Amino acid sequence: MTSAPNPARPLAGVRIVEISSFVAVPLAGMTLGQLGAEVVRVDPLGGAADYHRWPVTDTGTSIYWAGLNKGKRSVAADVRSSEGRDLVARLIADSGVLITNVAGREWLSYDTLTQLRPDLIHVEVSGRADGGTGVDYTVNAGLGFPMVTGPAELASPVNHVLPAWDVSCGLYAALSVVTALRHRDATGQGQRISIPLENVALATAGNLSFLTEVMVNGASRERIGNSIYGQYGQEFTSGDGESFMVVALTNRHFRDLTELTGTAEAVAALANTLDADFTDEGERYRHRDALTGLFAGWFAAHTASEVTEALSASSVLWERYRTFAEVVDDGRLAANPMFTPMHQPRIGEYLAPGLPVSINGDYPEAVPAPALGDDTGGVLAEWLGLSESDIDRLTELNVVAGATPSSGTVR
Amino acid sequence: MTSAPNPARPLAGVRIVEISSFVAVPLAGMTLGQLGAEVVRVDPLGGAADYHRWPVTDTGTSIYWAGLNKGKRSVAADVRSSEGRDLVARLIADSGVLITNVAGREWLSYDTLTQLRPDLIHVEVSGRADGGTGVDYTVNAGLGFPMVTGPAELASPVNHVLPAWDVSCGLYAALSVVTALRHRDATGQGQRISIPLENVALATAGNLSFLTEVMVNGASRERIGNSIYGQYGQEFTSGDGESFMVVALTNRHFRDLTELTGTAEAVAALANTLDADFTDEGERYRHRDALTGLFAGWFAAHTASEVTEALSASSVLWERYRTFAEVVDDGRLAANPMFTPMHQPRIGEYLAPGLPVSINGDYPEAVPAPALGDDTGGVLAEWLGLSESDIDRLTELNVVAGATPSSGTVR
């Protein structure tokens, strides 16, 4: 600790080198940066495989890349050259923390790098624990979720759109870094941390019982459409065609739902007929179709705004299904202190999210992403003490590259 | 630091009180426990709203609850009584860390509890930043993902089955705790941390460009079935009816896919016809249907095992879609060092996942979950120094409860 840390930037003073692409490790680096760390993403001279990833602006700048690299510094170096590898290894040694999803390179290995920096924290995200490759969409396919997602009558798999395993993996990586930093503060020791993406998915499926129930009950989850398993949760459609997700987790929620739909008597009669106890969440789930039949009429007989009004006045958990465009257009983002108007060079001004965690009431704010190589010279000078003429020489030799005028403007 | 920490249990010596239900906060507590913290989950005398959550065994024990509370200690206390509240507040003060999703209780507030423990780390997970309620399935409905999930021809929303926002939120909570612990080590200051579930979802949707592309391009993501947006990624069916997810992120992947399907010439001819450059991922995405038409014939003409053999010999990223039962039955879990055979009292023996992060080559192992109140006496004695007669008195007054014989056996 060189100075008193700011509570909202608790990782101030920590330096991290990120060698990455796609979602998991970039998210880890960005998250650590939002907590105050100085994160340098090192990329090949032309950018990593995600530098042009869609969505892009109409001039070809990747909105995607900008979204996952906010607040980082960018160094471009040719690690196919031994001089480039040496420079990057020195940056890693200086920082003391490497996060990467580039596996199997000798010069980037824990054993090699700890010769330069014995207390290195080395975090490697890989595809599978057995050394195989994998990305979010293949890991997800192999795991079972697509076979139980979507309308009950569907026979084919349904992929998720959110790369949920990548996101979780990135957060486990960020957690691992901070835990290792604290451990190093206390003991002086670094750590070699490995996080296979597939293991994040398997652990989550196990923790949430999707695998365990097969082992214990011999039963596998079925495809139940938009119902919530084991609870009463259902999609309804209003008379004017809007969809609502309605959830009754507790007896109070359920009672409110029967009252607002005017079905209290009918539900009681149904309980008698079925010999069911609707104060038990499992019974509500078992008989969900019958219950939904009773409630659906009320939704169909009311407009979306009447439904909204009635649900809002109750304890029932609910939300109207919205599109991304509706989320952007309804004004709630501007009212949310996590979002701030940000000018992103090469893209424009928009509302960007900071860390979704407020610390002592403040959300760490969004900071624009660099262009590739924006900080090559600055980082080499500040971290490694290279002179301007050193950097010019390395640039002429194409060992490193700074931002060119064209990378800072529309292509 | 009272003793030299074990690298694989870096949070050893940290005590945490968890007052929670459902997924996010239980996952945070379990994750911190897997990293070595002593986590005490405090529940009402009859258990919180998730104590009987499905899936359950045929004798009614919740497999779900066991999955998310592995390795914790359980204290049951009646916090409706002032004596119960006082005891729990003293446990929180002793531990110095509270994680909770119980919002809006004066006695549990940061301001009240810091009177007992000024450097408290107080982490509260809530529904929405504006104070509204929300759970994973309502937050997800409001955000846009269900409108772009599932077959392209579908008009209705498709919920996710994995509660991805809960999982991410729990990991942000665990990260926040460790970051705050490190900050407290350095400064002596605690933190008040707030994580609205909706903000986790909104930040993720923003980081991944789903919201940003609306603001920048005025265009919202479309429903594209099992394709991967902006890349070539597609579902194929073998001649014997098995589904495969196939992903070509790089030029090498794509070239290998054309070669193994024997379509190199046809793809080149298609590129000419369309004036398309298939070395550009965006072009592969734009023309995905035409490309898929070329590749699909090869998949249909081969069995699943032929497809598997050919894909395995290539660089292409792929996975066969499997059910949860297939994942359990194929033997890979037993070969995965993250899973260990665990005997869970009241449920039985099964393969349970540890933390999906290996530290210096070791996965922190899975430890069984307690039954409600298993550790009430032990924790009150060890943490607060209560005598056996104190605990007997509190038990007789129904202020606290230990595990009853019936809760340790089949109901």
Short mmCIF file of N, CA and C in Angstrom, two decimals, chain A residues 227 232-237 254 257-258 261-263 266-267 270 274 278 284-301:
data_model
loop_
_atom_site.label_atom_id
_atom_site.label_comp_id
_atom_site.label_asym_id
_atom_site.label_seq_id
_atom_site.Cartn_x
_atom_site.Cartn_y
_atom_site.Cartn_z
N SER A 227 -42.60 -21.69 -17.44
CA SER A 227 -42.87 -21.92 -16.02
C SER A 227 -41.56 -21.93 -15.24
N TYR A 232 -44.69 -21.43 -8.36
CA TYR A 232 -45.66 -20.93 -9.31
C TYR A 232 -45.10 -19.68 -9.98
N GLY A 233 -44.72 -19.82 -11.22
CA GLY A 233 -44.22 -18.70 -12.02
C GLY A 233 -44.64 -18.95 -13.45
N GLN A 234 -45.26 -17.98 -14.09
CA GLN A 234 -45.89 -18.24 -15.38
C GLN A 234 -45.93 -16.99 -16.24
N GLU A 235 -45.96 -17.20 -17.53
CA GLU A 235 -46.15 -16.09 -18.48
C GLU A 235 -47.65 -15.94 -18.77
N PHE A 236 -48.11 -14.69 -18.79
CA PHE A 236 -49.51 -14.41 -19.15
C PHE A 236 -49.55 -13.34 -20.24
N THR A 237 -50.67 -13.33 -20.97
CA THR A 237 -50.83 -12.34 -22.04
C THR A 237 -52.06 -11.49 -21.76
N PHE A 254 -49.05 -15.55 -3.56
CA PHE A 254 -50.06 -16.37 -4.21
C PHE A 254 -51.47 -15.88 -3.86
N LEU A 257 -52.24 -12.86 -5.74
CA LEU A 257 -52.51 -13.16 -7.16
C LEU A 257 -53.95 -13.66 -7.34
N THR A 258 -54.40 -14.51 -6.42
CA THR A 258 -55.79 -14.99 -6.52
C THR A 258 -56.77 -13.84 -6.29
N THR A 261 -56.89 -11.36 -9.32
CA THR A 261 -57.54 -11.95 -10.50
C THR A 261 -58.97 -12.37 -10.20
N GLY A 262 -59.41 -12.13 -8.96
CA GLY A 262 -60.79 -12.48 -8.59
C GLY A 262 -61.06 -13.98 -8.64
N THR A 263 -60.05 -14.78 -8.32
CA THR A 263 -60.19 -16.23 -8.46
C THR A 263 -60.10 -16.95 -7.11
N ALA A 266 -62.59 -19.74 -6.85
CA ALA A 266 -62.32 -20.80 -7.84
C ALA A 266 -61.08 -21.60 -7.45
N VAL A 267 -60.07 -20.91 -6.92
CA VAL A 267 -58.85 -21.61 -6.51
C VAL A 267 -59.15 -22.52 -5.32
N LEU A 270 -60.85 -25.50 -6.63
CA LEU A 270 -59.90 -26.35 -7.32
C LEU A 270 -59.09 -27.18 -6.31
N LEU A 274 -59.01 -31.20 -6.33
CA LEU A 274 -57.75 -31.93 -6.55
C LEU A 274 -57.18 -32.49 -5.26
N PHE A 278 -52.61 -25.57 -1.62
CA PHE A 278 -51.91 -24.51 -2.36
C PHE A 278 -51.08 -23.60 -1.46
N ARG A 284 -48.45 -26.01 -5.78
CA ARG A 284 -48.74 -24.96 -6.77
C ARG A 284 -48.05 -25.28 -8.09
N TYR A 285 -46.84 -25.82 -7.97
CA TYR A 285 -46.11 -26.17 -9.20
C TYR A 285 -46.78 -27.35 -9.91
N ARG A 286 -47.11 -28.39 -9.15
CA ARG A 286 -47.72 -29.59 -9.75
C ARG A 286 -48.99 -29.25 -10.52
N HIS A 287 -49.75 -28.36 -9.95
CA HIS A 287 -51.05 -28.04 -10.55
C HIS A 287 -51.02 -26.70 -11.29
N ARG A 288 -49.84 -26.34 -11.76
CA ARG A 288 -49.67 -25.01 -12.37
C ARG A 288 -50.58 -24.79 -13.57
N ASP A 289 -50.81 -25.83 -14.38
CA ASP A 289 -51.62 -25.62 -15.58
C ASP A 289 -53.07 -25.31 -15.22
N ALA A 290 -53.57 -26.02 -14.21
CA ALA A 290 -54.95 -25.75 -13.78
C ALA A 290 -55.07 -24.34 -13.21
N LEU A 291 -54.07 -23.96 -12.40
CA LEU A 291 -54.09 -22.61 -11.82
C LEU A 291 -53.98 -21.55 -12.91
N THR A 292 -53.08 -21.78 -13.83
CA THR A 292 -52.89 -20.81 -14.93
C THR A 292 -54.18 -20.66 -15.72
N GLY A 293 -54.88 -21.78 -15.91
CA GLY A 293 -56.17 -21.70 -16.59
C GLY A 293 -57.12 -20.77 -15.88
N LEU A 294 -57.11 -20.79 -14.56
CA LEU A 294 -58.00 -19.90 -13.80
C LEU A 294 -57.57 -18.43 -13.93
N PHE A 295 -56.26 -18.19 -13.87
CA PHE A 295 -55.79 -16.79 -13.86
C PHE A 295 -55.79 -16.16 -15.26
N ALA A 296 -55.59 -17.00 -16.28
CA ALA A 296 -55.36 -16.45 -17.63
C ALA A 296 -56.54 -15.61 -18.13
N GLY A 297 -57.76 -16.00 -17.70
CA GLY A 297 -58.94 -15.27 -18.15
C GLY A 297 -58.90 -13.81 -17.71
N TRP A 298 -58.47 -13.60 -16.48
CA TRP A 298 -58.39 -12.22 -15.99
C TRP A 298 -57.39 -11.41 -16.81
N PHE A 299 -56.23 -11.98 -17.10
CA PHE A 299 -55.23 -11.26 -17.90
C PHE A 299 -55.79 -10.93 -19.28
N ALA A 300 -56.47 -11.93 -19.89
CA ALA A 300 -57.01 -11.73 -21.25
C ALA A 300 -58.11 -10.67 -21.26
N ALA A 301 -58.77 -10.49 -20.11
CA ALA A 301 -59.88 -9.53 -20.03
C ALA A 301 -59.41 -8.12 -19.68
#
